Amino acid sequence: MASLSAFDKFARASEFTTLDSTTLFARAKKVLPGGVNSPVRSFKAVGGTPFFVQHASGSRLFTCEGRALIDYVGSWGPMILGHAHPEIISALSHALPHGTSYGVPNPYEVEIAEWITQRLPWIEKIRFTNSGTEAALAAIRLARGYTRRPRIIKFSGCYHGHVDSLLVKAGSGALTLSQPDSAGIPDPLASLTFCLPFNQPEALDQTFEKFGEEIAAVILEPYPANAGLIFPRSGFLEHLRKLCDQYGALLIFDEVMTGFRVSLGGIQALTSIKADLTLYGKIIGGGLPVGAIGGRADIMDHLAPEGPVYQAGTLSGNPLAMIAGLTQLRLLEDQRIYETLENLGSRLETGIREILKQHSLHYCFHRIGSMFTLFFTDKDVIDLETALTSNRQQYADCFHKLLAKGIYWPPSQFETAFISAAHSFEDIDRTLDALDSILQPS
Ligand code: PLP
């Protein structure tokens, strides 16, 4: 246990482990842009100071002030089994003394790749990356390299990481060129991506009719979860598949959120529609940094060193990350976990709908398994435009009141919440009691 005592020594020696969240955030802002390493963590969408976490276990985060919070963010998705799952911690503890990175192949890369390809038939080959963003970046380059076409279609409200070609917003109409959604992205690059409204087949039809021969790929979250959780309308995914086949474009499903979450096989195990390429992340790394791109072997073989499309990573396939991911995936083979998640989600949904009814509130609630969003709008949310009708101030108020009661919901109306298998019915009931006291008609 030499490594643990070294950690104890480090923790004792570090004054930072004794500081409170306000002090830490003030110091962080001086040395990290915005005080964070990823923007949503700054609580900008809801206001206030983010809390810092000392440790996490099961369904709980423990703040630097020693408060226990029931966590519905789950590190933005990976922690489907809860925090510090004993088997993942044990696997990592056994692996640690063997070294943290080799820079040459290790057996676990092959083991996890075989595990996935044997269970998800639409993944014939897979390449591991360090994040979902990297996987999306590789997918776009691969699609362009494979089809030798320049243009991409994406959808408003879908997020695929901070990839230049995908960080674009819609122009004024379906056929107008998109604009950069961040400073630093050149207009000519943004103009190669069409950003269309989700769930509107007509916009797709028009774009394919005019530019079909130039479109390399359509990329989407099949169940978008980055404008809050949104469902595809019946027939939308089928229509997309048909158009891609007709025009020779690749269909890319981003299952970074839904993969291994809504079922072991993600969305593609629940529908008959299969993508040519699929992106994974979050759960696949068991809480360590892993992303992946997988799909048809004839396309994947275009990646270097087999093919001409370059993609690489110093830490890709890192042994610790592969072991954490493989351990989590193996645990998920127990179908009872998905049943537990469904039961917890269903109890939460029934309770929330009951509360809304009692208080005569007309909000829009969406859930699939352990993913959910409560939109503070009376509109039916079907795309980004309708999601944006939500009352963000009301959401922010609800967020802070829940936090005061020890419940941590996503710090933005447009982030999906997650339940883990470590949550209990008691956690759910405490959450419902808190919501009941908060969600009063104004
Ligand atoms: N794709 C989707 C659907 C995501 O939700 C995210 C991140 O939240 C990404 C891609 C990017 O993944 P990462 O943050 O690991 O780069």
XYZ file of C-alpha atoms and ligand atoms in Angstrom:
458
model
C 0.000 0.000 0.000
C 2.999 2.308 -0.534
C 1.039 4.469 -2.997
C -1.801 5.082 -0.502
C 0.500 6.235 2.270
C 2.209 8.499 -0.251
C -1.208 9.978 -1.000
C -1.887 10.439 2.702
C 1.420 12.264 3.025
C 0.539 14.462 0.041
C -2.923 15.221 1.439
C -1.509 16.133 4.846
C 1.178 18.326 3.321
C -1.212 20.185 1.010
C -2.796 23.255 2.546
C -5.319 23.118 -0.318
C -7.150 20.202 1.290
C -8.039 22.489 4.207
C -9.420 25.439 2.200
C -13.143 26.122 1.723
C -14.838 26.435 -1.677
C -15.021 30.252 -1.641
C -11.305 30.587 -0.910
C -10.416 27.926 -3.468
C -12.529 29.558 -6.194
C -11.012 32.988 -5.486
C -7.526 31.506 -5.799
C -8.535 29.429 -8.831
C -9.741 32.519 -10.714
C -6.266 34.004 -10.453
C -4.569 31.047 -12.116
C -7.219 29.220 -14.181
C -9.317 31.078 -16.809
C -12.702 31.576 -15.122
C -11.413 29.509 -12.203
C -12.162 26.205 -13.941
C -10.896 23.722 -16.498
C -14.279 23.337 -18.232
C -16.761 26.233 -18.498
C -19.984 24.683 -17.136
C -18.286 23.990 -13.804
C -18.155 27.731 -13.094
C -21.949 27.876 -12.377
C -22.184 30.770 -14.857
C -25.625 29.594 -16.031
C -27.103 29.596 -12.513
C -24.922 32.147 -10.742
C -23.094 31.779 -7.460
C -19.824 30.126 -6.510
C -19.162 26.512 -7.438
C -18.469 24.105 -4.614
C -15.228 22.118 -4.544
C -15.302 18.394 -3.863
C -13.069 16.679 -1.341
C -14.192 13.138 -2.136
C -17.113 11.170 -3.562
C -18.741 7.867 -2.774
C -21.841 6.118 -4.163
C -24.557 8.683 -4.882
C -22.835 11.382 -2.844
C -20.339 14.178 -3.400
C -18.644 15.507 -0.248
C -17.687 19.164 -0.445
C -14.635 20.807 1.080
C -16.943 22.086 3.812
C -17.923 18.491 4.600
C -21.458 18.718 3.158
C -22.870 15.558 1.565
C -24.794 16.177 -1.666
C -26.983 13.707 -3.562
C -25.372 13.928 -6.989
C -27.479 13.990 -10.179
C -24.585 15.049 -12.420
C -22.353 12.004 -12.014
C -19.288 13.762 -13.441
C -21.487 14.604 -16.479
C -22.281 10.969 -17.193
C -19.459 8.519 -16.530
C -20.425 7.522 -12.985
C -23.314 5.200 -13.874
C -22.382 2.886 -10.997
C -21.885 5.729 -8.531
C -18.663 7.246 -7.253
C -15.661 5.180 -6.141
C -17.256 1.860 -7.046
C -15.298 -0.723 -4.990
C -14.553 -2.997 -7.970
C -13.244 -0.171 -10.142
C -11.125 1.159 -7.275
C -9.822 -2.335 -6.573
C -8.948 -2.961 -10.257
C -7.095 0.352 -10.412
C -5.290 -0.273 -7.112
C -4.021 -3.603 -8.441
C -2.935 -2.048 -11.726
C -1.212 1.043 -10.317
C 2.023 -0.582 -9.155
C 2.555 -1.887 -12.710
C 3.020 1.629 -14.092
C 0.783 4.381 -15.366
C 1.636 4.645 -19.086
C 3.798 2.646 -21.512
C 3.515 4.297 -24.929
C 3.461 0.844 -26.515
C 0.485 -1.499 -26.826
C -0.919 -3.099 -23.664
C -3.225 -6.132 -23.386
C -6.196 -4.203 -21.948
C -6.644 -2.195 -25.176
C -7.265 -5.448 -27.031
C -9.430 -6.883 -24.274
C -11.797 -3.899 -24.105
C -11.915 -3.638 -27.925
C -12.868 -7.324 -28.182
C -15.412 -6.937 -25.396
C -17.110 -4.086 -27.250
C -16.977 -5.533 -30.766
C -18.368 -8.854 -29.540
C -21.378 -7.192 -27.904
C -22.109 -4.233 -30.215
C -22.223 -5.696 -33.739
C -22.258 -2.252 -35.390
C -18.768 -1.704 -33.964
C -16.455 -3.857 -36.093
C -13.344 -1.885 -35.204
C -12.684 0.771 -32.597
C -10.014 3.413 -31.885
C -9.622 4.780 -28.347
C -8.997 8.443 -27.653
C -8.724 10.495 -24.442
C -12.072 12.308 -24.683
C -15.352 12.527 -26.560
C -14.091 15.661 -28.275
C -11.128 13.803 -29.726
C -13.407 11.028 -30.930
C -15.678 13.549 -32.697
C -12.700 15.314 -34.249
C -11.399 11.986 -35.588
C -14.860 11.033 -36.884
C -15.189 14.209 -38.945
C -11.725 13.829 -40.453
C -12.340 10.144 -41.119
C -15.687 10.847 -42.793
C -14.100 13.493 -45.005
C -11.141 11.250 -45.802
C -13.321 8.239 -46.562
C -15.903 10.005 -48.727
C -13.506 12.634 -50.127
C -16.235 15.197 -49.545
C -15.961 18.429 -47.524
C -19.354 19.190 -45.975
C -20.910 18.073 -42.695
C -24.456 18.300 -41.340
C -25.050 18.726 -37.622
C -28.070 19.797 -35.582
C -28.728 22.799 -33.336
C -28.678 21.750 -29.708
C -26.440 18.721 -30.278
C -22.966 19.048 -28.772
C -20.010 16.956 -29.870
C -17.195 18.507 -27.865
C -15.188 21.589 -28.761
C -14.277 20.522 -32.312
C -13.826 23.483 -34.691
C -16.008 22.017 -37.463
C -18.821 21.270 -35.003
C -18.782 24.373 -32.819
C -21.003 26.246 -35.236
C -24.450 27.751 -35.061
C -27.157 27.910 -37.683
C -27.327 30.730 -40.199
C -30.642 32.468 -40.807
C -32.169 29.579 -42.791
C -31.639 25.888 -43.484
C -29.579 26.509 -46.589
C -27.629 29.483 -45.305
C -24.089 28.883 -44.179
C -23.403 28.312 -40.504
C -21.389 30.684 -38.376
C -18.701 29.999 -35.784
C -20.128 29.469 -32.300
C -16.832 30.445 -30.678
C -14.177 33.014 -31.340
C -11.164 31.446 -33.026
C -13.038 29.380 -35.612
C -12.479 30.682 -39.154
C -15.650 31.472 -41.140
C -14.559 29.344 -44.133
C -14.303 26.272 -41.884
C -17.662 26.938 -40.183
C -19.266 27.377 -43.596
C -18.522 23.735 -44.434
C -20.921 22.603 -41.701
C -24.698 22.944 -42.038
C -26.394 23.364 -38.680
C -30.023 22.253 -39.051
C -32.961 22.186 -36.645
C -33.424 18.783 -34.993
C -36.564 16.807 -35.807
C -37.275 18.658 -39.063
C -36.929 16.288 -42.036
C -37.776 19.062 -44.526
C -34.602 20.990 -43.689
C -32.582 17.823 -44.236
C -34.302 17.082 -47.530
C -33.590 20.570 -48.846
C -29.940 20.436 -47.824
C -29.372 17.001 -49.353
C -31.193 17.971 -52.548
C -28.887 20.933 -53.061
C -25.581 19.670 -51.603
C -26.031 15.871 -51.413
C -22.929 15.032 -53.463
C -20.731 17.198 -51.196
C -21.894 15.904 -47.832
C -19.409 13.623 -46.083
C -21.473 12.917 -42.980
C -24.411 13.721 -40.787
C -23.497 13.754 -37.104
C -26.012 13.809 -34.275
C -26.847 12.701 -30.790
C -29.706 10.317 -31.633
C -31.343 11.406 -28.356
C -29.870 14.896 -27.922
C -28.900 15.556 -24.302
C -27.055 18.845 -24.569
C -30.010 21.214 -24.738
C -31.655 19.221 -21.992
C -32.923 15.798 -23.038
C -34.804 15.781 -26.366
C -36.478 12.856 -28.141
C -36.319 12.221 -31.883
C -39.752 12.260 -33.466
C -41.013 8.980 -34.819
C -39.393 8.277 -38.199
C -36.732 11.023 -37.938
C -33.746 8.691 -37.456
C -35.074 6.323 -40.152
C -35.375 9.250 -42.569
C -31.826 10.292 -41.805
C -30.499 6.786 -42.445
C -32.347 6.656 -45.761
C -30.987 10.008 -46.938
C -27.420 9.094 -45.981
C -27.683 5.832 -47.932
C -29.236 7.558 -50.928
C -26.509 10.220 -51.155
C -23.528 8.163 -49.948
C -22.961 10.205 -46.778
C -21.898 8.584 -43.511
C -24.242 8.575 -40.538
C -22.392 9.296 -37.285
C -24.162 8.723 -33.977
C -22.647 10.502 -31.003
C -23.406 8.145 -28.129
C -20.925 9.778 -25.755
C -23.849 10.349 -23.342
C -26.267 7.557 -24.274
C -23.726 4.787 -24.951
C -23.833 2.127 -22.198
C -26.262 4.467 -20.368
C -29.753 3.899 -21.808
C -28.865 0.228 -22.308
C -25.606 -1.695 -22.640
C -25.741 -1.097 -26.401
C -26.927 2.510 -26.042
C -29.590 3.875 -28.380
C -28.604 1.544 -31.219
C -29.609 -1.481 -29.169
C -33.062 0.086 -28.706
C -33.744 1.031 -32.347
C -33.290 -0.700 -35.683
C -31.215 2.211 -37.016
C -27.469 1.661 -37.047
C -24.852 4.308 -37.688
C -21.749 3.892 -39.856
C -19.589 5.395 -37.124
C -20.358 5.808 -33.423
C -18.677 7.979 -30.801
C -18.337 6.877 -27.194
C -16.970 8.554 -24.080
C -17.832 9.031 -20.426
C -19.026 5.569 -19.201
C -16.515 3.760 -21.432
C -13.677 5.092 -19.222
C -15.137 4.217 -15.821
C -14.340 7.764 -14.656
C -10.921 8.010 -16.331
C -10.374 9.993 -19.543
C -11.460 7.808 -22.475
C -13.307 8.406 -25.712
C -13.673 6.138 -28.728
C -14.708 6.067 -32.339
C -15.923 2.795 -33.768
C -17.910 1.399 -36.652
C -17.674 -0.325 -40.013
C -14.269 -1.930 -40.529
C -13.970 -0.684 -44.135
C -14.284 2.892 -42.867
C -12.187 2.445 -39.715
C -9.363 0.975 -41.819
C -8.912 4.410 -43.363
C -7.309 5.504 -40.084
C -3.512 5.614 -39.825
C -1.410 3.509 -39.851
C -3.695 1.305 -42.012
C -5.045 4.192 -44.068
C -4.423 7.817 -45.037
C -6.454 9.603 -42.300
C -4.129 10.665 -39.502
C -5.177 10.274 -35.862
C -2.996 9.633 -32.812
C -2.620 10.087 -29.037
C 0.292 9.811 -26.588
C -1.979 8.530 -23.813
C -4.632 6.823 -25.977
C -5.346 3.302 -24.716
C -3.709 4.177 -21.392
C -3.598 0.993 -19.276
C -5.290 2.497 -16.212
C -8.046 4.065 -18.295
C -8.619 0.818 -20.185
C -8.788 -1.171 -16.935
C -11.236 1.254 -15.314
C -13.411 1.238 -18.438
C -13.324 -2.508 -18.888
C -14.200 -3.098 -15.241
C -17.179 -0.748 -15.446
C -18.404 -2.248 -18.739
C -18.166 -5.780 -17.364
C -20.196 -4.805 -14.321
C -22.842 -3.342 -16.640
C -23.388 -6.740 -18.235
C -25.602 -7.485 -15.263
C -28.982 -6.519 -16.739
C -30.313 -5.895 -13.218
C -28.338 -2.641 -13.162
C -30.410 -1.237 -16.029
C -33.569 -2.481 -14.302
C -32.507 -0.682 -11.116
C -31.802 2.502 -13.079
C -35.206 2.270 -14.774
C -36.959 1.698 -11.430
C -35.211 4.682 -9.839
C -35.923 6.870 -12.889
C -39.524 5.776 -13.019
C -40.059 6.575 -9.313
C -38.539 10.016 -9.824
C -40.653 10.651 -12.928
C -43.906 9.549 -11.291
C -43.121 11.721 -8.269
C -42.237 14.778 -10.346
C -45.344 14.459 -12.501
C -47.465 14.120 -9.343
C -45.890 17.264 -7.831
C -46.429 19.235 -11.045
C -50.059 18.111 -11.142
C -50.692 18.972 -7.488
C -49.306 22.455 -7.914
C -50.962 22.887 -11.351
C -47.570 23.585 -12.919
C -47.107 23.004 -16.636
C -43.481 22.081 -17.137
C -42.053 19.677 -19.680
C -40.398 16.569 -18.219
C -38.314 14.184 -20.355
C -36.693 10.931 -19.264
C -35.136 7.870 -20.810
C -33.908 5.366 -18.200
C -31.509 7.198 -15.898
C -31.312 10.442 -17.933
C -33.822 13.244 -17.401
C -34.545 16.966 -17.763
C -37.202 19.121 -16.168
C -37.708 22.028 -18.581
C -39.228 25.119 -16.981
C -41.505 25.721 -19.966
C -45.072 24.777 -20.838
C -44.010 24.144 -24.452
C -43.454 20.686 -25.872
C -39.633 20.579 -26.190
C -38.667 19.062 -29.536
C -35.540 21.018 -30.480
C -33.201 23.795 -29.351
C -35.693 26.536 -30.189
C -38.382 25.075 -27.936
C -35.828 24.238 -25.213
C -34.853 27.915 -25.225
C -38.399 28.892 -24.197
C -37.491 27.592 -20.707
C -37.384 30.081 -17.867
C -33.705 29.949 -16.948
C -34.089 32.182 -13.891
C -36.690 29.807 -12.480
C -34.363 26.873 -13.140
C -31.486 28.700 -11.423
C -33.679 29.427 -8.368
C -34.708 25.782 -8.198
C -31.073 24.678 -8.568
C -29.903 26.817 -5.636
C -32.810 25.842 -3.391
C -32.136 22.161 -4.094
C -28.444 22.653 -3.397
C -29.294 24.248 -0.056
C -31.235 21.064 0.717
C -28.278 18.836 -0.190
C -29.275 17.935 -3.747
C -27.024 18.696 -6.699
C -28.786 19.041 -10.062
C -26.973 20.117 -13.244
C -25.957 23.777 -12.955
C -27.731 24.654 -16.214
C -31.265 24.190 -17.587
C -29.708 22.741 -20.717
C -27.684 19.922 -19.141
C -29.212 16.480 -18.676
C -29.338 14.978 -15.182
C -28.190 11.439 -14.419
C -29.169 8.842 -11.842
C -26.631 6.184 -10.853
C -27.163 2.618 -9.725
C -25.800 3.715 -6.341
C -28.798 6.010 -5.783
C -31.403 4.605 -3.435
C -35.178 5.011 -3.374
C -34.538 7.043 -0.247
C -32.363 9.430 -2.269
C -35.158 9.749 -4.820
C -37.793 10.352 -2.138
C -35.627 12.990 -0.436
C -35.249 14.679 -3.810
C -38.995 14.611 -4.410
C -39.719 16.059 -0.953
C -37.262 18.855 -1.651
C -38.789 19.559 -5.065
C -42.291 19.524 -3.611
C -41.348 22.269 -1.169
C -39.622 24.309 -3.885
C -41.909 23.972 -6.890
C -44.763 26.188 -5.777
C -46.713 28.278 -8.289
C -45.233 31.774 -8.339
N -20.457 14.329 -27.298
C -21.437 14.490 -26.390
C -22.813 14.004 -26.717
C -21.162 15.061 -25.154
O -22.145 15.234 -24.276
C -19.837 15.477 -24.878
C -19.509 16.108 -23.592
O -20.327 16.363 -22.753
C -18.863 15.290 -25.853
C -19.193 14.712 -27.051
C -17.449 15.718 -25.590
O -16.867 14.827 -24.698
P -15.607 15.290 -23.813
O -16.131 16.284 -22.829
O -15.132 14.011 -23.181
O -14.617 15.867 -24.742
